[in-house]
Amino acid sequence: IIDSKKIATVQADNAADLLKRTINLDIIEYPGASSAVGMRGFAPSAHNRNYTLVLIDGKPAGTTNLTSIPTDFIERIEVVKGPYSVLYGSDAMGGVINIITRRPGNTRAGNVSISAGNFGQTNFNGYASGGVSNKVSLSLGFSRKAQDKDYHIGKKNLLSLSETEKLILDKESYGDIMEHTQYQISQFMGKMNIELNNSWSADLSGIFVTSDDIQTPGNYWHSYGMKKKDFDRTNAMLDIRRATLDNTLLISPYYSIYNESNYDNTDQGEFISSKEAVKQYGLKLTDTHAWGDFQLVGGLDFDALNVSSERFSEKGSPANPLRPDHSSLASSIFAQGAYTREKLFINAGIRYNYTRFTLEADELLGNDKKSTGYSNINPSIGFKYFFTPILNIHASAGNAFYVPDAYKTAGRYQVGSKQYRGNEKLKAETSTSFDVGMNLSNNRWLNIDLTYFHAFYTNRIVNDNQIDEATDEAYVTYANADKGRMNGLEIMFSSDITKALGSQYGLELYANFTHMFNNKFKTKDDAGATIEKDAINVRRNTGNFGIVFDSNNGFVTRLNARYIGKRLEAAWMGSPPAS
């Protein structure tokens, strides 16, 4: 959990910055407000769908681009690692990130913050919250972040680099200006809580984020052009809750839309090169009932997704989009029980999900309209046992799934000299994972957790090199690999020795580290023989280390370091963009 105190001590403009500076996740960020996250061996993906599910206040965020989620009104972030399809459905193979925003309180309060920094950075945010009446509370917030000048590249690198690495970075880039790196992002948020009576309450919230001229330089040499983009994101959510002593009923409709427009510059002037709208909406019904030591959660989910996109080769000239317009409708029923008795905690659950995935016809891509149904049953089980008040063991196992996206099923596009084509016969990916660990925790000053995790992967979607028999052209498509496996070790450590010594001050040391032992899958080579390959775009090691000083009288400061290890990548340097 990243709580409000951690958020206050971390310099982070958006959720991607905040996560990478506090948790050992595999996060990558691209110029132009774009990011992706992966965990436990599942690679980060820059597409709108991902192997890690991103939620805002427990509802689908509408985007996996964490850079589009400013931090100003975030109360805390909960990160859960492992397969959570039982509670959340598809896209939760690696884990879940739940971003929880500020909730209005009855006490009237507010704050205004103004800051400025190098490269023309200016930040402004204002927030007000309080009770309107005995039964109604309201909060409103606004923030704006901007960088009005291009940033400078550092003159030195603290880490040693080989000559090849120095050539890749270009020695002339050190200390130079990275042109075309300015941006502006604004956010509006409103929340209302209504206490209808002793049992019934309602929470209504709306979030609107908009950007203006986020410049994208590409690489240092601008060989992909100097582009820019605009995006806006809207989230509307309603929670109707009935709570009694032993039962809670929650009815939650939600709606989100994410629009993005990308611009190119040519001799003929600036024009929109592509634009896309991602719309999500649905209804979630959850009922939680407790009988003494036993608790049962049951629910129904209805989730709809609609994606439409356009692409242009020049102003007013349509080109084939990266992927066809598509939609999906998922219906799920799930149940999970939990039993607690003295030193033992056990939970088990199961979900049935049916997803109808529809690709719309597209003349430019050459595909017809097609619908495919995916049906999945996902069980899970977990337990924790306390040998002593400070020592426990924990373990869990579960199954998760991922429905193929439209890029891989029907997309057709070109990157540099490589041509990509979708494969309409792809199957849904599935994984079966388990983890086992030990935790030593003295709530006063020490916490150590060691967890080993292992996942068995079926139908992993991988790149497949093919030759077009009609034109004799090489292209890349996608195929389901036979089987895969990945395993690793997570270490979490934190200690505040000053508490053990009875000091009034806090001085916490912390370290989190993830190491992947294996991440391999079996597939076919060009001759049809079965071979084993390493997964690409997954870091073998990630780590987060730091020290926090807390005066317990209003002053908190943090020094944090992040480590990201090597990863296997495709050799893009050999495929320059077409001139």
PDB file of N, CA and C in Angstrom, residues 107-194:
ATOM      1  N   THR A 107     -15.810  17.323   7.785  1.00  0.00           N
ATOM      2  CA  THR A 107     -15.113  18.512   8.251  1.00  0.00           C
ATOM      3  C   THR A 107     -14.643  19.341   7.054  1.00  0.00           C
ATOM      4  N   ARG A 108     -14.907  20.632   7.113  1.00  0.00           N
ATOM      5  CA  ARG A 108     -14.525  21.497   5.995  1.00  0.00           C
ATOM      6  C   ARG A 108     -13.016  21.731   6.004  1.00  0.00           C
ATOM      7  N   ALA A 109     -12.402  21.484   4.874  1.00  0.00           N
ATOM      8  CA  ALA A 109     -10.949  21.640   4.756  1.00  0.00           C
ATOM      9  C   ALA A 109     -10.597  21.923   3.309  1.00  0.00           C
ATOM     10  N   GLY A 110      -9.407  22.456   3.100  1.00  0.00           N
ATOM     11  CA  GLY A 110      -8.961  22.730   1.741  1.00  0.00           C
ATOM     12  C   GLY A 110      -7.487  23.055   1.705  1.00  0.00           C
ATOM     13  N   ASN A 111      -6.942  23.048   0.513  1.00  0.00           N
ATOM     14  CA  ASN A 111      -5.545  23.426   0.355  1.00  0.00           C
ATOM     15  C   ASN A 111      -5.303  23.957  -1.053  1.00  0.00           C
ATOM     16  N   VAL A 112      -4.316  24.823  -1.151  1.00  0.00           N
ATOM     17  CA  VAL A 112      -3.861  25.341  -2.443  1.00  0.00           C
ATOM     18  C   VAL A 112      -2.354  25.192  -2.488  1.00  0.00           C
ATOM     19  N   SER A 113      -1.823  24.689  -3.605  1.00  0.00           N
ATOM     20  CA  SER A 113      -0.382  24.483  -3.741  1.00  0.00           C
ATOM     21  C   SER A 113       0.094  25.050  -5.073  1.00  0.00           C
ATOM     22  N   ILE A 114       1.186  25.813  -5.023  1.00  0.00           N
ATOM     23  CA  ILE A 114       1.807  26.365  -6.226  1.00  0.00           C
ATOM     24  C   ILE A 114       3.294  26.061  -6.175  1.00  0.00           C
ATOM     25  N   SER A 115       3.855  25.549  -7.263  1.00  0.00           N
ATOM     26  CA  SER A 115       5.289  25.262  -7.294  1.00  0.00           C
ATOM     27  C   SER A 115       5.823  25.523  -8.695  1.00  0.00           C
ATOM     28  N   ALA A 116       7.145  25.728  -8.766  1.00  0.00           N
ATOM     29  CA  ALA A 116       7.803  25.974 -10.054  1.00  0.00           C
ATOM     30  C   ALA A 116       9.158  25.287 -10.035  1.00  0.00           C
ATOM     31  N   GLY A 117       9.663  24.932 -11.216  1.00  0.00           N
ATOM     32  CA  GLY A 117      10.943  24.250 -11.293  1.00  0.00           C
ATOM     33  C   GLY A 117      11.662  24.548 -12.587  1.00  0.00           C
ATOM     34  N   ASN A 118      12.765  23.839 -12.799  1.00  0.00           N
ATOM     35  CA  ASN A 118      13.539  24.076 -14.019  1.00  0.00           C
ATOM     36  C   ASN A 118      12.764  23.605 -15.246  1.00  0.00           C
ATOM     37  N   PHE A 119      13.285  24.027 -16.422  1.00  0.00           N
ATOM     38  CA  PHE A 119      12.673  23.734 -17.726  1.00  0.00           C
ATOM     39  C   PHE A 119      11.262  24.328 -17.821  1.00  0.00           C
ATOM     40  N   GLY A 120      11.006  25.406 -17.092  1.00  0.00           N
ATOM     41  CA  GLY A 120       9.716  26.078 -17.177  1.00  0.00           C
ATOM     42  C   GLY A 120       8.573  25.311 -16.568  1.00  0.00           C
ATOM     43  N   GLN A 121       8.856  24.478 -15.553  1.00  0.00           N
ATOM     44  CA  GLN A 121       7.799  23.698 -14.923  1.00  0.00           C
ATOM     45  C   GLN A 121       6.991  24.565 -13.969  1.00  0.00           C
ATOM     46  N   THR A 122       5.682  24.451 -14.044  1.00  0.00           N
ATOM     47  CA  THR A 122       4.765  25.085 -13.108  1.00  0.00           C
ATOM     48  C   THR A 122       3.680  24.088 -12.728  1.00  0.00           C
ATOM     49  N   ASN A 123       3.378  24.023 -11.442  1.00  0.00           N
ATOM     50  CA  ASN A 123       2.339  23.128 -10.949  1.00  0.00           C
ATOM     51  C   ASN A 123       1.391  23.926 -10.063  1.00  0.00           C
ATOM     52  N   PHE A 124       0.105  23.710 -10.251  1.00  0.00           N
ATOM     53  CA  PHE A 124      -0.899  24.343  -9.409  1.00  0.00           C
ATOM     54  C   PHE A 124      -1.969  23.323  -9.090  1.00  0.00           C
ATOM     55  N   ASN A 125      -2.395  23.249  -7.822  1.00  0.00           N
ATOM     56  CA  ASN A 125      -3.557  22.433  -7.510  1.00  0.00           C
ATOM     57  C   ASN A 125      -4.293  23.017  -6.318  1.00  0.00           C
ATOM     58  N   GLY A 126      -5.615  22.886  -6.352  1.00  0.00           N
ATOM     59  CA  GLY A 126      -6.471  23.337  -5.271  1.00  0.00           C
ATOM     60  C   GLY A 126      -7.510  22.281  -4.957  1.00  0.00           C
ATOM     61  N   TYR A 127      -7.832  22.143  -3.667  1.00  0.00           N
ATOM     62  CA  TYR A 127      -8.758  21.090  -3.244  1.00  0.00           C
ATOM     63  C   TYR A 127      -9.584  21.608  -2.078  1.00  0.00           C
ATOM     64  N   ALA A 128     -10.889  21.352  -2.094  1.00  0.00           N
ATOM     65  CA  ALA A 128     -11.776  21.743  -1.008  1.00  0.00           C
ATOM     66  C   ALA A 128     -12.749  20.603  -0.728  1.00  0.00           C
ATOM     67  N   SER A 129     -13.017  20.378   0.560  1.00  0.00           N
ATOM     68  CA  SER A 129     -13.887  19.274   0.958  1.00  0.00           C
ATOM     69  C   SER A 129     -14.636  19.667   2.221  1.00  0.00           C
ATOM     70  N   GLY A 130     -15.854  19.162   2.369  1.00  0.00           N
ATOM     71  CA  GLY A 130     -16.591  19.445   3.594  1.00  0.00           C
ATOM     72  C   GLY A 130     -18.042  19.048   3.497  1.00  0.00           C
ATOM     73  N   GLY A 131     -18.723  19.136   4.629  1.00  0.00           N
ATOM     74  CA  GLY A 131     -20.128  18.786   4.685  1.00  0.00           C
ATOM     75  C   GLY A 131     -21.006  19.922   4.209  1.00  0.00           C
ATOM     76  N   VAL A 132     -21.913  19.603   3.289  1.00  0.00           N
ATOM     77  CA  VAL A 132     -22.895  20.569   2.820  1.00  0.00           C
ATOM     78  C   VAL A 132     -24.102  20.576   3.760  1.00  0.00           C
ATOM     79  N   SER A 133     -24.429  19.403   4.299  1.00  0.00           N
ATOM     80  CA  SER A 133     -25.487  19.249   5.294  1.00  0.00           C
ATOM     81  C   SER A 133     -25.122  18.063   6.163  1.00  0.00           C
ATOM     82  N   ASN A 134     -26.050  17.675   7.045  1.00  0.00           N
ATOM     83  CA  ASN A 134     -25.771  16.536   7.924  1.00  0.00           C
ATOM     84  C   ASN A 134     -25.611  15.236   7.160  1.00  0.00           C
ATOM     85  N   LYS A 135     -26.173  15.158   5.985  1.00  0.00           N
ATOM     86  CA  LYS A 135     -26.175  13.907   5.230  1.00  0.00           C
ATOM     87  C   LYS A 135     -25.404  13.981   3.911  1.00  0.00           C
ATOM     88  N   VAL A 136     -24.926  15.160   3.541  1.00  0.00           N
ATOM     89  CA  VAL A 136     -24.254  15.320   2.246  1.00  0.00           C
ATOM     90  C   VAL A 136     -22.883  15.961   2.452  1.00  0.00           C
ATOM     91  N   SER A 137     -21.848  15.354   1.873  1.00  0.00           N
ATOM     92  CA  SER A 137     -20.504  15.941   1.853  1.00  0.00           C
ATOM     93  C   SER A 137     -20.008  15.993   0.416  1.00  0.00           C
ATOM     94  N   LEU A 138     -19.162  16.981   0.153  1.00  0.00           N
ATOM     95  CA  LEU A 138     -18.760  17.264  -1.227  1.00  0.00           C
ATOM     96  C   LEU A 138     -17.281  17.609  -1.262  1.00  0.00           C
ATOM     97  N   SER A 139     -16.588  17.214  -2.346  1.00  0.00           N
ATOM     98  CA  SER A 139     -15.204  17.636  -2.562  1.00  0.00           C
ATOM     99  C   SER A 139     -15.021  18.029  -4.018  1.00  0.00           C
ATOM    100  N   LEU A 140     -14.190  19.049  -4.229  1.00  0.00           N
ATOM    101  CA  LEU A 140     -13.882  19.544  -5.574  1.00  0.00           C
ATOM    102  C   LEU A 140     -12.389  19.791  -5.668  1.00  0.00           C
ATOM    103  N   GLY A 141     -11.812  19.493  -6.822  1.00  0.00           N
ATOM    104  CA  GLY A 141     -10.385  19.709  -6.994  1.00  0.00           C
ATOM    105  C   GLY A 141     -10.034  20.070  -8.421  1.00  0.00           C
ATOM    106  N   PHE A 142      -8.946  20.845  -8.555  1.00  0.00           N
ATOM    107  CA  PHE A 142      -8.425  21.208  -9.872  1.00  0.00           C
ATOM    108  C   PHE A 142      -6.901  21.241  -9.792  1.00  0.00           C
ATOM    109  N   SER A 143      -6.236  20.748 -10.844  1.00  0.00           N
ATOM    110  CA  SER A 143      -4.778  20.824 -10.897  1.00  0.00           C
ATOM    111  C   SER A 143      -4.329  21.057 -12.335  1.00  0.00           C
ATOM    112  N   ARG A 144      -3.166  21.686 -12.459  1.00  0.00           N
ATOM    113  CA  ARG A 144      -2.563  21.892 -13.777  1.00  0.00           C
ATOM    114  C   ARG A 144      -1.056  21.764 -13.661  1.00  0.00           C
ATOM    115  N   LYS A 145      -0.473  20.957 -14.541  1.00  0.00           N
ATOM    116  CA  LYS A 145       0.975  20.768 -14.596  1.00  0.00           C
ATOM    117  C   LYS A 145       1.445  21.126 -16.000  1.00  0.00           C
ATOM    118  N   ALA A 146       2.564  21.831 -16.081  1.00  0.00           N
ATOM    119  CA  ALA A 146       3.065  22.249 -17.392  1.00  0.00           C
ATOM    120  C   ALA A 146       4.585  22.314 -17.377  1.00  0.00           C
ATOM    121  N   GLN A 147       5.166  22.048 -18.537  1.00  0.00           N
ATOM    122  CA  GLN A 147       6.603  22.268 -18.754  1.00  0.00           C
ATOM    123  C   GLN A 147       6.720  23.054 -20.058  1.00  0.00           C
ATOM    124  N   ASP A 148       7.132  24.312 -19.947  1.00  0.00           N
ATOM    125  CA  ASP A 148       7.111  25.235 -21.083  1.00  0.00           C
ATOM    126  C   ASP A 148       8.446  25.365 -21.803  1.00  0.00           C
ATOM    127  N   LYS A 149       9.470  24.634 -21.343  1.00  0.00           N
ATOM    128  CA  LYS A 149      10.764  24.641 -22.011  1.00  0.00           C
ATOM    129  C   LYS A 149      11.244  23.206 -22.196  1.00  0.00           C
ATOM    130  N   ASP A 150      12.092  22.988 -23.205  1.00  0.00           N
ATOM    131  CA  ASP A 150      12.662  21.658 -23.428  1.00  0.00           C
ATOM    132  C   ASP A 150      13.710  21.349 -22.364  1.00  0.00           C
ATOM    133  N   TYR A 151      13.765  20.075 -21.948  1.00  0.00           N
ATOM    134  CA  TYR A 151      14.711  19.717 -20.888  1.00  0.00           C
ATOM    135  C   TYR A 151      16.105  19.435 -21.449  1.00  0.00           C
ATOM    136  N   HIS A 152      17.103  19.471 -20.555  1.00  0.00           N
ATOM    137  CA  HIS A 152      18.483  19.153 -20.915  1.00  0.00           C
ATOM    138  C   HIS A 152      18.796  17.706 -20.534  1.00  0.00           C
ATOM    139  N   ILE A 153      19.515  17.032 -21.405  1.00  0.00           N
ATOM    140  CA  ILE A 153      19.998  15.686 -21.100  1.00  0.00           C
ATOM    141  C   ILE A 153      21.198  15.802 -20.155  1.00  0.00           C
ATOM    142  N   GLY A 154      21.318  14.864 -19.203  1.00  0.00           N
ATOM    143  CA  GLY A 154      22.426  14.909 -18.249  1.00  0.00           C
ATOM    144  C   GLY A 154      23.780  14.822 -18.931  1.00  0.00           C
ATOM    145  N   LYS A 155      24.786  15.443 -18.306  1.00  0.00           N
ATOM    146  CA  LYS A 155      26.137  15.447 -18.868  1.00  0.00           C
ATOM    147  C   LYS A 155      26.924  14.196 -18.497  1.00  0.00           C
ATOM    148  N   LYS A 156      26.505  13.517 -17.420  1.00  0.00           N
ATOM    149  CA  LYS A 156      27.255  12.362 -16.949  1.00  0.00           C
ATOM    150  C   LYS A 156      26.301  11.209 -16.662  1.00  0.00           C
ATOM    151  N   ASN A 157      26.873  10.007 -16.620  1.00  0.00           N
ATOM    152  CA  ASN A 157      26.113   8.830 -16.234  1.00  0.00           C
ATOM    153  C   ASN A 157      26.824   8.177 -15.059  1.00  0.00           C
ATOM    154  N   LEU A 158      26.115   7.990 -13.943  1.00  0.00           N
ATOM    155  CA  LEU A 158      26.746   7.429 -12.752  1.00  0.00           C
ATOM    156  C   LEU A 158      27.152   5.971 -12.946  1.00  0.00           C
ATOM    157  N   LEU A 159      26.458   5.261 -13.833  1.00  0.00           N
ATOM    158  CA  LEU A 159      26.761   3.851 -14.068  1.00  0.00           C
ATOM    159  C   LEU A 159      27.779   3.722 -15.198  1.00  0.00           C
ATOM    160  N   SER A 160      28.606   2.698 -15.137  1.00  0.00           N
ATOM    161  CA  SER A 160      29.589   2.454 -16.189  1.00  0.00           C
ATOM    162  C   SER A 160      28.897   1.951 -17.447  1.00  0.00           C
ATOM    163  N   LEU A 161      29.358   2.407 -18.591  1.00  0.00           N
ATOM    164  CA  LEU A 161      28.786   2.022 -19.872  1.00  0.00           C
ATOM    165  C   LEU A 161      29.872   1.455 -20.766  1.00  0.00           C
ATOM    166  N   SER A 162      29.506   0.445 -21.550  1.00  0.00           N
ATOM    167  CA  SER A 162      30.440  -0.083 -22.536  1.00  0.00           C
ATOM    168  C   SER A 162      30.521   0.888 -23.714  1.00  0.00           C
ATOM    169  N   GLU A 163      31.509   0.709 -24.566  1.00  0.00           N
ATOM    170  CA  GLU A 163      31.650   1.581 -25.729  1.00  0.00           C
ATOM    171  C   GLU A 163      30.442   1.458 -26.654  1.00  0.00           C
ATOM    172  N   THR A 164      29.913   0.238 -26.766  1.00  0.00           N
ATOM    173  CA  THR A 164      28.728   0.042 -27.606  1.00  0.00           C
ATOM    174  C   THR A 164      27.546   0.827 -27.053  1.00  0.00           C
ATOM    175  N   GLU A 165      27.358   0.775 -25.724  1.00  0.00           N
ATOM    176  CA  GLU A 165      26.259   1.518 -25.106  1.00  0.00           C
ATOM    177  C   GLU A 165      26.436   3.020 -25.285  1.00  0.00           C
ATOM    178  N   LYS A 166      27.674   3.488 -25.203  1.00  0.00           N
ATOM    179  CA  LYS A 166      27.921   4.912 -25.400  1.00  0.00           C
ATOM    180  C   LYS A 166      27.596   5.336 -26.835  1.00  0.00           C
ATOM    181  N   LEU A 167      27.899   4.467 -27.790  1.00  0.00           N
ATOM    182  CA  LEU A 167      27.586   4.779 -29.178  1.00  0.00           C
ATOM    183  C   LEU A 167      26.074   4.800 -29.407  1.00  0.00           C
ATOM    184  N   ILE A 168      25.357   3.868 -28.755  1.00  0.00           N
ATOM    185  CA  ILE A 168      23.899   3.832 -28.901  1.00  0.00           C
ATOM    186  C   ILE A 168      23.276   5.118 -28.374  1.00  0.00           C
ATOM    187  N   LEU A 169      23.772   5.597 -27.213  1.00  0.00           N
ATOM    188  CA  LEU A 169      23.234   6.826 -26.624  1.00  0.00           C
ATOM    189  C   LEU A 169      23.695   8.065 -27.367  1.00  0.00           C
ATOM    190  N   ASP A 170      24.815   7.979 -28.119  1.00  0.00           N
ATOM    191  CA  ASP A 170      25.409   9.097 -28.841  1.00  0.00           C
ATOM    192  C   ASP A 170      26.074  10.060 -27.860  1.00  0.00           C
ATOM    193  N   LYS A 171      27.396  10.089 -27.893  1.00  0.00           N
ATOM    194  CA  LYS A 171      28.160  10.927 -26.958  1.00  0.00           C
ATOM    195  C   LYS A 171      27.791  12.400 -27.076  1.00  0.00           C
ATOM    196  N   GLU A 172      27.351  12.830 -28.255  1.00  0.00           N
ATOM    197  CA  GLU A 172      26.984  14.229 -28.432  1.00  0.00           C
ATOM    198  C   GLU A 172      25.700  14.596 -27.684  1.00  0.00           C
ATOM    199  N   SER A 173      24.935  13.585 -27.281  1.00  0.00           N
ATOM    200  CA  SER A 173      23.678  13.876 -26.600  1.00  0.00           C
ATOM    201  C   SER A 173      23.887  14.363 -25.171  1.00  0.00           C
ATOM    202  N   TYR A 174      25.036  14.036 -24.558  1.00  0.00           N
ATOM    203  CA  TYR A 174      25.257  14.392 -23.163  1.00  0.00           C
ATOM    204  C   TYR A 174      25.309  15.921 -23.005  1.00  0.00           C
ATOM    205  N   GLY A 175      24.426  16.435 -22.148  1.00  0.00           N
ATOM    206  CA  GLY A 175      24.376  17.869 -21.908  1.00  0.00           C
ATOM    207  C   GLY A 175      23.635  18.657 -22.967  1.00  0.00           C
ATOM    208  N   ASP A 176      23.109  17.996 -23.984  1.00  0.00           N
ATOM    209  CA  ASP A 176      22.414  18.690 -25.063  1.00  0.00           C
ATOM    210  C   ASP A 176      20.944  18.895 -24.694  1.00  0.00           C
ATOM    211  N   ILE A 177      20.265  19.748 -25.446  1.00  0.00           N
ATOM    212  CA  ILE A 177      18.843  19.988 -25.242  1.00  0.00           C
ATOM    213  C   ILE A 177      18.046  18.903 -25.956  1.00  0.00           C
ATOM    214  N   MET A 178      17.076  18.297 -25.253  1.00  0.00           N
ATOM    215  CA  MET A 178      16.158  17.354 -25.881  1.00  0.00           C
ATOM    216  C   MET A 178      14.985  18.164 -26.414  1.00  0.00           C
ATOM    217  N   GLU A 179      15.028  18.464 -27.702  1.00  0.00           N
ATOM    218  CA  GLU A 179      14.030  19.344 -28.292  1.00  0.00           C
ATOM    219  C   GLU A 179      12.653  18.679 -28.333  1.00  0.00           C
ATOM    220  N   HIS A 180      11.626  19.523 -28.302  1.00  0.00           N
ATOM    221  CA  HIS A 180      10.244  19.073 -28.489  1.00  0.00           C
ATOM    222  C   HIS A 180       9.782  18.205 -27.310  1.00  0.00           C
ATOM    223  N   THR A 181       9.922  18.718 -26.079  1.00  0.00           N
ATOM    224  CA  THR A 181       9.557  17.937 -24.888  1.00  0.00           C
ATOM    225  C   THR A 181       8.655  18.720 -23.933  1.00  0.00           C
ATOM    226  N   GLN A 182       7.843  19.619 -24.443  1.00  0.00           N
ATOM    227  CA  GLN A 182       6.972  20.416 -23.584  1.00  0.00           C
ATOM    228  C   GLN A 182       5.585  19.761 -23.476  1.00  0.00           C
ATOM    229  N   TYR A 183       4.848  20.128 -22.400  1.00  0.00           N
ATOM    230  CA  TYR A 183       3.527  19.530 -22.203  1.00  0.00           C
ATOM    231  C   TYR A 183       2.692  20.376 -21.245  1.00  0.00           C
ATOM    232  N   GLN A 184       1.373  20.137 -21.244  1.00  0.00           N
ATOM    233  CA  GLN A 184       0.430  20.707 -20.290  1.00  0.00           C
ATOM    234  C   GLN A 184      -0.650  19.663 -20.013  1.00  0.00           C
ATOM    235  N   ILE A 185      -0.938  19.408 -18.730  1.00  0.00           N
ATOM    236  CA  ILE A 185      -1.979  18.459 -18.334  1.00  0.00           C
ATOM    237  C   ILE A 185      -2.804  19.087 -17.218  1.00  0.00           C
ATOM    238  N   SER A 186      -4.136  19.049 -17.354  1.00  0.00           N
ATOM    239  CA  SER A 186      -5.042  19.587 -16.337  1.00  0.00           C
ATOM    240  C   SER A 186      -6.008  18.501 -15.882  1.00  0.00           C
ATOM    241  N   GLN A 187      -6.461  18.632 -14.629  1.00  0.00           N
ATOM    242  CA  GLN A 187      -7.356  17.627 -14.058  1.00  0.00           C
ATOM    243  C   GLN A 187      -8.447  18.318 -13.227  1.00  0.00           C
ATOM    244  N   PHE A 188      -9.681  17.826 -13.383  1.00  0.00           N
ATOM    245  CA  PHE A 188     -10.817  18.276 -12.582  1.00  0.00           C
ATOM    246  C   PHE A 188     -11.411  17.049 -11.891  1.00  0.00           C
ATOM    247  N   MET A 189     -11.790  17.196 -10.616  1.00  0.00           N
ATOM    248  CA  MET A 189     -12.377  16.081  -9.895  1.00  0.00           C
ATOM    249  C   MET A 189     -13.483  16.578  -8.974  1.00  0.00           C
ATOM    250  N   GLY A 190     -14.581  15.837  -8.918  1.00  0.00           N
ATOM    251  CA  GLY A 190     -15.658  16.143  -7.992  1.00  0.00           C
ATOM    252  C   GLY A 190     -16.219  14.864  -7.409  1.00  0.00           C
ATOM    253  N   LYS A 191     -16.532  14.887  -6.096  1.00  0.00           N
ATOM    254  CA  LYS A 191     -17.101  13.722  -5.424  1.00  0.00           C
ATOM    255  C   LYS A 191     -18.204  14.171  -4.476  1.00  0.00           C
ATOM    256  N   MET A 192     -19.233  13.344  -4.372  1.00  0.00           N
ATOM    257  CA  MET A 192     -20.322  13.624  -3.445  1.00  0.00           C
ATOM    258  C   MET A 192     -20.706  12.342  -2.715  1.00  0.00           C
ATOM    259  N   ASN A 193     -20.859  12.459  -1.395  1.00  0.00           N
ATOM    260  CA  ASN A 193     -21.322  11.340  -0.575  1.00  0.00           C
ATOM    261  C   ASN A 193     -22.649  11.726   0.063  1.00  0.00           C
ATOM    262  N   ILE A 194     -23.631  10.834  -0.052  1.00  0.00           N
ATOM    263  CA  ILE A 194     -24.962  11.069   0.494  1.00  0.00           C
ATOM    264  C   ILE A 194     -25.319   9.920   1.436  1.00  0.00           C
TER     265      ILE A 194
END
